mmCIF file of C-alpha atoms and ligand atoms in Angstrom:
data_model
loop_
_atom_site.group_PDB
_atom_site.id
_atom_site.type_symbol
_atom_site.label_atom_id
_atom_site.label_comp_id
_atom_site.label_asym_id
_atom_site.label_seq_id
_atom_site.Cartn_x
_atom_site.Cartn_y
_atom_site.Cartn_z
ATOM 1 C CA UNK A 10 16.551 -62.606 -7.844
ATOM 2 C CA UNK A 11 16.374 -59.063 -7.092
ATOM 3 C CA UNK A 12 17.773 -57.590 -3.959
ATOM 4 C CA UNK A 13 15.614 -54.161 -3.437
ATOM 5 C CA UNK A 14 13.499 -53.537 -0.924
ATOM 6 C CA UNK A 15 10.317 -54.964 -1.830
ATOM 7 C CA UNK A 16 7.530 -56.887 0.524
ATOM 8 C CA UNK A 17 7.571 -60.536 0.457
ATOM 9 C CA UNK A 18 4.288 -62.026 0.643
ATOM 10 C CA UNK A 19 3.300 -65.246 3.029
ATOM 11 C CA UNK A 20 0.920 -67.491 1.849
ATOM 12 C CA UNK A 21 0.084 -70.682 3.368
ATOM 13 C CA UNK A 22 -1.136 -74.275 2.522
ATOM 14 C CA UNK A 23 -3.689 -76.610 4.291
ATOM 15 C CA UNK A 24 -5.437 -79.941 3.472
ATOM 16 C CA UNK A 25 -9.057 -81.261 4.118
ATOM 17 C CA UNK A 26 -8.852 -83.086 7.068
ATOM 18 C CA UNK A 27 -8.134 -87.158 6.708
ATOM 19 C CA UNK A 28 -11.653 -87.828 8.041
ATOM 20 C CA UNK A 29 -14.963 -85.581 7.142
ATOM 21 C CA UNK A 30 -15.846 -85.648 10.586
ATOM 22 C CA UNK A 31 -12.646 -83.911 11.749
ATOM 23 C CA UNK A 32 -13.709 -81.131 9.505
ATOM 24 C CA UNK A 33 -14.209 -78.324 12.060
ATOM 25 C CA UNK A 34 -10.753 -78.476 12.921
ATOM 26 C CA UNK A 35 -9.713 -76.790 10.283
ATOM 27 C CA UNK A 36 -11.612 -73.898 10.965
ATOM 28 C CA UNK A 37 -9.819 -73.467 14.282
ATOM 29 C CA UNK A 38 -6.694 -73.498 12.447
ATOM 30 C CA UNK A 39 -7.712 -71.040 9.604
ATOM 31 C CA UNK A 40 -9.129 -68.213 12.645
ATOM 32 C CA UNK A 41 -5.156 -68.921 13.851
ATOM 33 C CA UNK A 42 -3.874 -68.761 10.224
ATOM 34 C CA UNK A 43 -5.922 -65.292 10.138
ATOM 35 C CA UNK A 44 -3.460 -63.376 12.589
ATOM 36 C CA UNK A 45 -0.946 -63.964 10.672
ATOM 37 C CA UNK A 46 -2.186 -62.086 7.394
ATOM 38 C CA UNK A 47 -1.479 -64.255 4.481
ATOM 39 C CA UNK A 48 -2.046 -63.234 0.811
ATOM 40 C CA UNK A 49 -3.859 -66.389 0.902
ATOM 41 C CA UNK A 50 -4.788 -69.850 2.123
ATOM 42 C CA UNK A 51 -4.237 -72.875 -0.774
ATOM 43 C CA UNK A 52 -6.163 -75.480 0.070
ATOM 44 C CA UNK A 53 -5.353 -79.117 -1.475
ATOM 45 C CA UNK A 54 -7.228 -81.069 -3.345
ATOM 46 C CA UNK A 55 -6.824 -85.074 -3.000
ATOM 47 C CA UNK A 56 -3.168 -84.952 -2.497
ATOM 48 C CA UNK A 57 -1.308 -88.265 -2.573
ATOM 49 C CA UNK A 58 -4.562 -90.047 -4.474
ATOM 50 C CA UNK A 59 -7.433 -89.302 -1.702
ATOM 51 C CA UNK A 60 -10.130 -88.124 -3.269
ATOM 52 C CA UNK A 61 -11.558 -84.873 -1.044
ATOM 53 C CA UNK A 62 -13.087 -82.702 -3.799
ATOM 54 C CA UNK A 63 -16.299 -81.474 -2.009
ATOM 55 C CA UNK A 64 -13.973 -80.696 1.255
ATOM 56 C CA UNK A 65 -11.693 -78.880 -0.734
ATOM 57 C CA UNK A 66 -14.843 -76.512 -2.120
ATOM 58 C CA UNK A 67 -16.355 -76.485 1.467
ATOM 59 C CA UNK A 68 -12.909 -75.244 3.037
ATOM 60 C CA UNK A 69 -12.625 -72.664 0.385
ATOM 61 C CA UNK A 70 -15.620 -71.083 0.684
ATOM 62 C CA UNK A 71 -15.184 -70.847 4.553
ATOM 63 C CA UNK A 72 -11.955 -69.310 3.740
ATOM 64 C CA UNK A 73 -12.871 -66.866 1.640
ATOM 65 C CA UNK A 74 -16.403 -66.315 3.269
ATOM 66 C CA UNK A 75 -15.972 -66.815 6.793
ATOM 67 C CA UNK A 76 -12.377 -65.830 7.662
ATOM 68 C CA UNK A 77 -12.592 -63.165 5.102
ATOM 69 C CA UNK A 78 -8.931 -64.323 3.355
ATOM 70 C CA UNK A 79 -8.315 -64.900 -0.159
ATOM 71 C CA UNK A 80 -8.303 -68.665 -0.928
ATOM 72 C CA UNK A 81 -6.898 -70.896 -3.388
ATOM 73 C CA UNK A 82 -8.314 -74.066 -4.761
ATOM 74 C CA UNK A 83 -6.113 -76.551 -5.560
ATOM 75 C CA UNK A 84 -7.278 -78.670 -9.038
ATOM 76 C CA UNK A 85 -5.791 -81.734 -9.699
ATOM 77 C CA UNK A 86 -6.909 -82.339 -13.397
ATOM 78 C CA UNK A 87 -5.507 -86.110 -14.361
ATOM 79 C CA UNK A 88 -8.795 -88.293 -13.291
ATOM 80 C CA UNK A 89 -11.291 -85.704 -14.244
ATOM 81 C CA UNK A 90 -13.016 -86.033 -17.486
ATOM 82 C CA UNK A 91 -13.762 -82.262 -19.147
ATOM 83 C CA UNK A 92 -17.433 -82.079 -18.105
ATOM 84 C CA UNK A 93 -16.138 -82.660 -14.562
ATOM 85 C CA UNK A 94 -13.357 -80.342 -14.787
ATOM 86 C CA UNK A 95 -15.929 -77.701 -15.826
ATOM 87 C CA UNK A 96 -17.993 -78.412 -12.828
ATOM 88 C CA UNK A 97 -15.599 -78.388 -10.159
ATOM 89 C CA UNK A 98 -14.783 -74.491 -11.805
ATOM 90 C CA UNK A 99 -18.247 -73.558 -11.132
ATOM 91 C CA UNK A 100 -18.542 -75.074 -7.661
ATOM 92 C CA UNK A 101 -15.270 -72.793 -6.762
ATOM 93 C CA UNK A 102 -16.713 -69.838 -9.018
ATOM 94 C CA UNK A 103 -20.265 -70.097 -7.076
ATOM 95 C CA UNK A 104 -18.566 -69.552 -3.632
ATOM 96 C CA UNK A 105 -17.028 -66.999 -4.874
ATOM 97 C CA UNK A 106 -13.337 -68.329 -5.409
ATOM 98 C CA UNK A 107 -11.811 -67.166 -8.532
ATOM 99 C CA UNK A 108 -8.153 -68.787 -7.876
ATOM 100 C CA UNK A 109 -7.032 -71.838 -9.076
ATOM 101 C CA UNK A 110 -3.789 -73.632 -8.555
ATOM 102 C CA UNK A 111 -3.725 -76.154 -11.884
ATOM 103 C CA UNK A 112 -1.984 -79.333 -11.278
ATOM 104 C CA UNK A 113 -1.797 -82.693 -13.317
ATOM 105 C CA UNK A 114 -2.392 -84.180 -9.829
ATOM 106 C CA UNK A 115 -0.247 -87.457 -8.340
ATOM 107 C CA UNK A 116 -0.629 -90.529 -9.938
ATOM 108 C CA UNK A 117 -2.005 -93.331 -7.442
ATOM 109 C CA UNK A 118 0.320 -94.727 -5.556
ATOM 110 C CA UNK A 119 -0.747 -98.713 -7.219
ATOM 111 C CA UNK A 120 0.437 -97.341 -10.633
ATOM 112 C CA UNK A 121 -2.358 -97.454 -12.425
ATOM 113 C CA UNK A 122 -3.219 -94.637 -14.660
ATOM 114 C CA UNK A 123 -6.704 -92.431 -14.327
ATOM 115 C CA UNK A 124 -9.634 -92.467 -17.266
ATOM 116 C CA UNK A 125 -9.478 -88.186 -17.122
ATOM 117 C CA UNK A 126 -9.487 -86.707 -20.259
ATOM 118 C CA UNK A 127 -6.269 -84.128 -19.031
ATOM 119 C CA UNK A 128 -2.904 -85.561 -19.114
ATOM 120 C CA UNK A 129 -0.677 -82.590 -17.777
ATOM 121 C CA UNK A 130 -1.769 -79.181 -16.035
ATOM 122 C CA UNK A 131 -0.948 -77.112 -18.900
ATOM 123 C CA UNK A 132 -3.857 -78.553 -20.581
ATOM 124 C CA UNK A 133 -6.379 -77.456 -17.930
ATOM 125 C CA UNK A 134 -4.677 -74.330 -18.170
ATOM 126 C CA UNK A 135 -5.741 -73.302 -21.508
ATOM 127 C CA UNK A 136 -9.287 -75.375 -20.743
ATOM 128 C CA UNK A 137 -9.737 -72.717 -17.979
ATOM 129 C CA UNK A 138 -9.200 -69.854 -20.063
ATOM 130 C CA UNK A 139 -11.627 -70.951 -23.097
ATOM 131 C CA UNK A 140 -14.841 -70.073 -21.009
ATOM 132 C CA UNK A 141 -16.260 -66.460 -20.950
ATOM 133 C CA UNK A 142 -17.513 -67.375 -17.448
ATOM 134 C CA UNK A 143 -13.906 -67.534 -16.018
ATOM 135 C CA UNK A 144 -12.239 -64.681 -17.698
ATOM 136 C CA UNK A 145 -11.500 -63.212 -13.848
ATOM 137 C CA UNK A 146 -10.109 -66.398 -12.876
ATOM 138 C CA UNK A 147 -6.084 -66.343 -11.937
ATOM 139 C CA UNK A 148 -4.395 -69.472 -12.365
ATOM 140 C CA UNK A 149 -1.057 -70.675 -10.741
ATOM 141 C CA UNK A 150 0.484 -73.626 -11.369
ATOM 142 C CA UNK A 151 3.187 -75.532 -9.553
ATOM 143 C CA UNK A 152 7.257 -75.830 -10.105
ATOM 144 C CA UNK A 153 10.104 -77.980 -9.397
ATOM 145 C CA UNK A 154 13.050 -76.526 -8.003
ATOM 146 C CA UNK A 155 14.722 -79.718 -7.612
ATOM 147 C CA UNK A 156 13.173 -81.067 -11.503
ATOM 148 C CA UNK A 157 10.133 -83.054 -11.587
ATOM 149 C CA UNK A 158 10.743 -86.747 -10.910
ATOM 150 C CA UNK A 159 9.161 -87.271 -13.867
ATOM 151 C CA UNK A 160 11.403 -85.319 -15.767
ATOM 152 C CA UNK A 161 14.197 -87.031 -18.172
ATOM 153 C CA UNK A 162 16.540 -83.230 -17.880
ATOM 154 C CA UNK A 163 16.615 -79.526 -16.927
ATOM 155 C CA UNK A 164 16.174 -79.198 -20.994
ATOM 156 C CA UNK A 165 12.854 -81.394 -20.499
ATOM 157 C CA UNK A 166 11.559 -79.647 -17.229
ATOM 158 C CA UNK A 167 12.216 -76.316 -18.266
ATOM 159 C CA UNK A 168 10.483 -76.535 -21.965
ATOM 160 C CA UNK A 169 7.029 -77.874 -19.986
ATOM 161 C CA UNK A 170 7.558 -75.809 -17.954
ATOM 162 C CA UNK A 171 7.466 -72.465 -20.010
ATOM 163 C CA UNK A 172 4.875 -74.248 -22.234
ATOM 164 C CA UNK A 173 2.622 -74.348 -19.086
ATOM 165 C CA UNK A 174 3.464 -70.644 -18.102
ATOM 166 C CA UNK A 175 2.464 -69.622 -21.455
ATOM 167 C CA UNK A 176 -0.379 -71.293 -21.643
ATOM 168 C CA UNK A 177 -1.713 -68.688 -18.775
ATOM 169 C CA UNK A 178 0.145 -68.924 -15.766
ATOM 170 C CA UNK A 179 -0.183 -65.531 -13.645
ATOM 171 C CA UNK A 180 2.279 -67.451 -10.610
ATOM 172 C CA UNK A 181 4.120 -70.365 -9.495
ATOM 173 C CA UNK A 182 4.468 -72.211 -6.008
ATOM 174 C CA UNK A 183 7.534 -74.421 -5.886
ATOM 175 C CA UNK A 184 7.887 -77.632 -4.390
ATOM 176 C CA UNK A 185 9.127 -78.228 -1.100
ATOM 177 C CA UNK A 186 13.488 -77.347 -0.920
ATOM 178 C CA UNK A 187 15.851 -77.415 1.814
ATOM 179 C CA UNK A 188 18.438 -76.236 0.506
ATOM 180 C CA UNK A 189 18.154 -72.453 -0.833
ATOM 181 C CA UNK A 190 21.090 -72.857 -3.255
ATOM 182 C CA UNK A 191 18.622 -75.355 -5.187
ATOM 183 C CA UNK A 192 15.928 -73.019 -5.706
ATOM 184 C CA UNK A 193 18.585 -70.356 -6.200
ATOM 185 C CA UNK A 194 20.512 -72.371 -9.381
ATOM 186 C CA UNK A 195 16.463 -72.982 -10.349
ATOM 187 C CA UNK A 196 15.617 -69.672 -10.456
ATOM 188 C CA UNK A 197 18.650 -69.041 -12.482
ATOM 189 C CA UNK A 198 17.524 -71.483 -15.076
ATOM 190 C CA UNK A 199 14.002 -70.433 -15.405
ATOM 191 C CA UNK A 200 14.662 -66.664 -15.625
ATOM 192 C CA UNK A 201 17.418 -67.232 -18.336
ATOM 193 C CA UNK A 202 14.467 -69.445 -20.249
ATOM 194 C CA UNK A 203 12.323 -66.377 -20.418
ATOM 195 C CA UNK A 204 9.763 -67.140 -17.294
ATOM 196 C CA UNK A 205 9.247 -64.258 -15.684
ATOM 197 C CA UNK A 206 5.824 -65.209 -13.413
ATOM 198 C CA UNK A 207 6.238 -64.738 -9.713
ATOM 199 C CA UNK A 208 7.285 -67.623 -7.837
ATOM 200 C CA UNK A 209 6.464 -68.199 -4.387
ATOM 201 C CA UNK A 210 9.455 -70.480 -2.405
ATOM 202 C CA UNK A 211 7.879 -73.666 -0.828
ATOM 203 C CA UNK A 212 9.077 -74.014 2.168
ATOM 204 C CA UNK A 213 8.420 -76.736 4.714
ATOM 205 C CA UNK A 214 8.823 -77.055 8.328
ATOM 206 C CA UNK A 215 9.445 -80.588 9.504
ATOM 207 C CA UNK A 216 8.692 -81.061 13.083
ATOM 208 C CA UNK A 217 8.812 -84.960 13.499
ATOM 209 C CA UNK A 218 10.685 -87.740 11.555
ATOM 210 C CA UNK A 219 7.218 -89.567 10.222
ATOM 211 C CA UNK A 220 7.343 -86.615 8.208
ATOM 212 C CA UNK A 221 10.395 -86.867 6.658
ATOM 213 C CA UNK A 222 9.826 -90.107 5.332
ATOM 214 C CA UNK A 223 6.868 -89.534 3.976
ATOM 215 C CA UNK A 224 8.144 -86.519 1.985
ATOM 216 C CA UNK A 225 11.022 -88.242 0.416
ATOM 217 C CA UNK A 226 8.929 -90.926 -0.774
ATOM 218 C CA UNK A 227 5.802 -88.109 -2.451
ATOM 219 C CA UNK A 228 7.910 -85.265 -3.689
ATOM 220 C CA UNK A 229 11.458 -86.700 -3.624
ATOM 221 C CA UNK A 230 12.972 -83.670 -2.015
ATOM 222 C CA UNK A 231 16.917 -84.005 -1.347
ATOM 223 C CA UNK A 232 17.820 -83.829 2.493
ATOM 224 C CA UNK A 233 21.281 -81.775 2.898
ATOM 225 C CA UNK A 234 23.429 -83.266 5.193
ATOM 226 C CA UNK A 235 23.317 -80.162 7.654
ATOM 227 C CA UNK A 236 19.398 -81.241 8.123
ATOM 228 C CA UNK A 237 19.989 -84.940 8.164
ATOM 229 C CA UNK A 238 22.608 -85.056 10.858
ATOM 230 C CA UNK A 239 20.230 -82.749 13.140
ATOM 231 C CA UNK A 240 17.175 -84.667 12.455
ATOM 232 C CA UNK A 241 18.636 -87.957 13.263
ATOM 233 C CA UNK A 242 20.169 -87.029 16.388
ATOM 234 C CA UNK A 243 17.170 -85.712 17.926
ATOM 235 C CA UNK A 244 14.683 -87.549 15.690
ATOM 236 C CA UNK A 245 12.987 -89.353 19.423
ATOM 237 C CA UNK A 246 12.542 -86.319 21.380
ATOM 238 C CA UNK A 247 9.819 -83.744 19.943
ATOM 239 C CA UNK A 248 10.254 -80.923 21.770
ATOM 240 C CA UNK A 249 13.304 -80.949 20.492
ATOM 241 C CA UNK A 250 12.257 -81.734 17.390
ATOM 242 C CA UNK A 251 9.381 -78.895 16.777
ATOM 243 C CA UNK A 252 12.319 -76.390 17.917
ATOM 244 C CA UNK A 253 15.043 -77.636 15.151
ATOM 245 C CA UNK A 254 12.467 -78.031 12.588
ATOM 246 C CA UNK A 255 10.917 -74.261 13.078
ATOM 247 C CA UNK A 256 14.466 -72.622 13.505
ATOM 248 C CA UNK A 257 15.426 -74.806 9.682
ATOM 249 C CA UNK A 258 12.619 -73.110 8.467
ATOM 250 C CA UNK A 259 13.020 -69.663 9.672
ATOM 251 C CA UNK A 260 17.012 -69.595 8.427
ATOM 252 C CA UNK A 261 15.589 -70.581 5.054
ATOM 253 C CA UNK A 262 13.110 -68.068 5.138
ATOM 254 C CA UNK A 263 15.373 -64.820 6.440
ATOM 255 C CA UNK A 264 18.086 -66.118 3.282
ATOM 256 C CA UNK A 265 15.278 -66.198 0.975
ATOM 257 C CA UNK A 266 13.586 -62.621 1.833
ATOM 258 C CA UNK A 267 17.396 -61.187 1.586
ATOM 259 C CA UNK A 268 17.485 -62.358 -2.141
ATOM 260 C CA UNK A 269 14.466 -60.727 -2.555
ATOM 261 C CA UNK A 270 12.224 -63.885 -3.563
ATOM 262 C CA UNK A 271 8.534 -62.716 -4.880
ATOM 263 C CA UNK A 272 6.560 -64.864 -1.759
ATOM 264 C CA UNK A 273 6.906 -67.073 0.654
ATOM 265 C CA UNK A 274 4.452 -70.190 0.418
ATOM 266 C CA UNK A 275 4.109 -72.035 3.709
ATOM 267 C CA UNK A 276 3.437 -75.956 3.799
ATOM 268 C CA UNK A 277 1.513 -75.319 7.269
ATOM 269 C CA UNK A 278 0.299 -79.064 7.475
ATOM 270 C CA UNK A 279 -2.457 -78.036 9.481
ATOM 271 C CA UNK A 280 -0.340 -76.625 12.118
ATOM 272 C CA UNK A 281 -1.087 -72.863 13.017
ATOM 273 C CA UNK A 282 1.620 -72.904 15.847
ATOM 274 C CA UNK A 283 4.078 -73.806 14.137
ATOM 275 C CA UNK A 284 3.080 -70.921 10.890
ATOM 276 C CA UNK A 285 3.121 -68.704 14.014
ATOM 277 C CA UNK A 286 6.423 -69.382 15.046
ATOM 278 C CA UNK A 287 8.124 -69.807 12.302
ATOM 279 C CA UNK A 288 6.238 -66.007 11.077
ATOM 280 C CA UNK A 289 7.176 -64.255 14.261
ATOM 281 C CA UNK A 290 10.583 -65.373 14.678
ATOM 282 C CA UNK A 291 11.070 -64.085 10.710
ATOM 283 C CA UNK A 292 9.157 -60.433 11.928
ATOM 284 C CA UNK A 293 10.991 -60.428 15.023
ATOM 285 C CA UNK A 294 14.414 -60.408 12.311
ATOM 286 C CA UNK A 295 13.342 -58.184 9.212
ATOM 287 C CA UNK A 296 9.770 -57.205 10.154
ATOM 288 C CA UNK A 297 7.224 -58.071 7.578
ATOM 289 C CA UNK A 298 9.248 -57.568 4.291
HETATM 290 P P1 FAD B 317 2.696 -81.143 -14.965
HETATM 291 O O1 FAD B 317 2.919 -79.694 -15.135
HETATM 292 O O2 FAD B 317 1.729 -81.800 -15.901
HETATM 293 O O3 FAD B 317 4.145 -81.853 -15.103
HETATM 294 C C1 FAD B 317 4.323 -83.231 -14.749
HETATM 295 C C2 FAD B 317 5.462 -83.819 -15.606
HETATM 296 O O4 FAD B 317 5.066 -83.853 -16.983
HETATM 297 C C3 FAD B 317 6.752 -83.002 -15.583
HETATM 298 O O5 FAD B 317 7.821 -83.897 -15.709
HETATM 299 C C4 FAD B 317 6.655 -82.123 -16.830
HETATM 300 O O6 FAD B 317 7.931 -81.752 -17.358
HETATM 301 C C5 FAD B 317 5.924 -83.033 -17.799
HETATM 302 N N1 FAD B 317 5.029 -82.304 -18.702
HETATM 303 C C6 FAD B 317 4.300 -81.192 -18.408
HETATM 304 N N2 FAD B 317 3.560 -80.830 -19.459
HETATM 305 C C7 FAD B 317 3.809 -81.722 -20.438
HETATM 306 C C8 FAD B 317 3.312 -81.896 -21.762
HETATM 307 N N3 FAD B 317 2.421 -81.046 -22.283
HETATM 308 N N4 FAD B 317 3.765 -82.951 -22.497
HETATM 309 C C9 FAD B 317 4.673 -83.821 -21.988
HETATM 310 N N5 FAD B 317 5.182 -83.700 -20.718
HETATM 311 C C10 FAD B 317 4.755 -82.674 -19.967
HETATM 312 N N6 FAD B 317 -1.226 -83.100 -6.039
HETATM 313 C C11 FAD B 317 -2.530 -83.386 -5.760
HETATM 314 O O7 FAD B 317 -3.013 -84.475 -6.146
HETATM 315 N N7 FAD B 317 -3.319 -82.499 -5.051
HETATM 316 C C12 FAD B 317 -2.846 -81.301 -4.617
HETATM 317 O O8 FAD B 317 -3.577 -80.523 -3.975
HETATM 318 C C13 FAD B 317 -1.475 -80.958 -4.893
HETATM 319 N N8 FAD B 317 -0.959 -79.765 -4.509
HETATM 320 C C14 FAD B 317 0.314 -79.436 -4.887
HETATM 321 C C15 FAD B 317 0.817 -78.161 -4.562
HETATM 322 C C16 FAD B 317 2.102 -77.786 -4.935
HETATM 323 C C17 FAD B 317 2.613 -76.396 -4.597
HETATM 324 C C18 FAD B 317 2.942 -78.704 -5.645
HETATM 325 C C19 FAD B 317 4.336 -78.327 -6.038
HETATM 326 C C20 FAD B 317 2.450 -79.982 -5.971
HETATM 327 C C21 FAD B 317 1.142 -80.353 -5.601
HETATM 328 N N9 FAD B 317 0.607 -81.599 -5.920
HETATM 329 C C22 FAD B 317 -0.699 -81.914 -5.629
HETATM 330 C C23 FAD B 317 1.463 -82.616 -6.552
HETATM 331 C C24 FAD B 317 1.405 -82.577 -8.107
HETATM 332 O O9 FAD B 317 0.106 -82.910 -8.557
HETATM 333 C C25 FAD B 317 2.428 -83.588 -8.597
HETATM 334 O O10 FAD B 317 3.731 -83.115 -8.329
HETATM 335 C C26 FAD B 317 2.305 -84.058 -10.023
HETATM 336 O O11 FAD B 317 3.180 -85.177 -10.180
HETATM 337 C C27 FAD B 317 2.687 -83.025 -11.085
HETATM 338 O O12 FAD B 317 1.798 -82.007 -11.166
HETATM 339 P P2 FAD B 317 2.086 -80.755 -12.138
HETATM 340 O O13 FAD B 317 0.859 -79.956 -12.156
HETATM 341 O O14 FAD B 317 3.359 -80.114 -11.801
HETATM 342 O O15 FAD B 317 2.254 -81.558 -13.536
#
């Protein structure tokens, strides 16, 4: 990664709230979100199997019309049949949001596979780009700094991978890492392949052990031993907790600004104070590089 003197952009990531009625409390957390002058807000779409489609469209648009920030609309393609897939595009495109981040989507958890008509992202891709009516559209897509599960080998991940980024790719947002070296060796690899898109480091504070668990089990993110030992030892106490977790985050974040990564993509889980601290503590070092 380059080492110059260029500004690292934040961005950050919510998700529709677990219950529709809860949904005004995101908009409390996006007017906190707002201080804190992200590039833009990514909002998920059905993450781990729950379908929240018309959320996802309804938090966008307040995003982008409301709070006055540019959003991005997270698209799961691998239950959606074409005709949907071209519908959900026009709900975004009719409020107004014209970024997309294409995913195949997670695979219910009871194995079974989905009726869509898309079996990987790169496919919706290219479907987004053969319509006149989204030729402004700008499409990320998402990357693996520890390999896709689903991956056999680096050979495997790396040739989809480029596939996908050629099919129209303007950006990537990684997975979740906690250990820099990982996306470091990943960046290597991708680079020396010829993929030269922007990639945004995912980074993820975690702030209580419930979380932990449930992250090794969706994204199958390796735990360094640094972070495990910590986390265990103070894993009933939360203050303690919120404080380890945030200061993990912000030593990842000062590393990764100092070897000049293209953005900074922040898994907020719907918590503004902790984007806060983690933000200021990283201003208070470098300012906002
Ligand atoms: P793909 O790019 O399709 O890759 C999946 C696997 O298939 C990889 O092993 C890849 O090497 C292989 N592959 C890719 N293309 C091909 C091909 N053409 N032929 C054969 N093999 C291929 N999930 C949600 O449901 N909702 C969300 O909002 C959401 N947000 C996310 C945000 C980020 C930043 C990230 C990193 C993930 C997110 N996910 C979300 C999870 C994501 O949907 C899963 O990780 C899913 O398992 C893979 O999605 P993908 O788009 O990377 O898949």
């Amino acid at each position: 990664m380059s080492q110059d003197n260029k500004k690292t952009g934040w961005t950050f990531e919510i998700f529709p709230p677990r219950r529709t009625a809860n949904i005004s409390s995101i908009y409390c957390t996006l007017a906190d979100l707002k201080k804190l002058k992200p590039d833009f807000i990514s909002v998920t779409y059905g993450a781990g199997g729950i379908s929240q489609g018309s959320q996802t469209v309804e938090i966008v648009n307040a995003v982008k019309n409301h709070y006055d920030m540019d959003a991005v609309a997270h698209m799961p393609c691998i239950a959606l049949t074409k005709a949907d897939a071209e519908q959900q595009l026009r709900a975004f495109k009719n409020v107004g949001v014209n970024k997309i981040l294409a995913l195949r989507g997670d695979l219910p958890a009871d194995g079974s596979i989905p009726q869509g008509e898309f079996k990987h992202a790169d496919e919706l891709v290219r479907f987004i780009h053969s319509f006149d009516d989204f030729s402004d559209f700008k499409v990320y897509a998402a990357c693996y700094p520890e390999k896709h599960p689903d991956s056999p080998d680096w050979e495997s991940d790396i040739h989809y991978l480029k596939q996908k980024v050629e099919s129209g790719v303007d950006g990537l947002i990684s997975q979740l890492f906690f250990s820099n070296k990982t996306f470091y060796d990943f960046m290597d690899r991708i680079r020396s392949a010829g993929i030269d898109v922007p990639v945004e480091a995912g980074i993820m504070p975690v702030i209580n052990s419930r979380q932990i668990e449930r992250m090794v089990q969706l994204c199958k993110a390796s735990l360094p031993e640094k972070f495990c030992c910590v986390m265990n030892k103070f894993s009933d106490n939360p203050d303690a907790m919120f404080e380890i977790g945030c200061a993990y985050a912000v030593d990842q974040v000062i590393d990764l600004v100092a070897h000049g990564v293209d953005g900074i993509h922040l898994y907020t889980m719907n918590n503004p104070a902790v984007a806060a601290r983690i933000y200021g503590s990283v201003k208070a070092v470098i300012g906002r590089v």
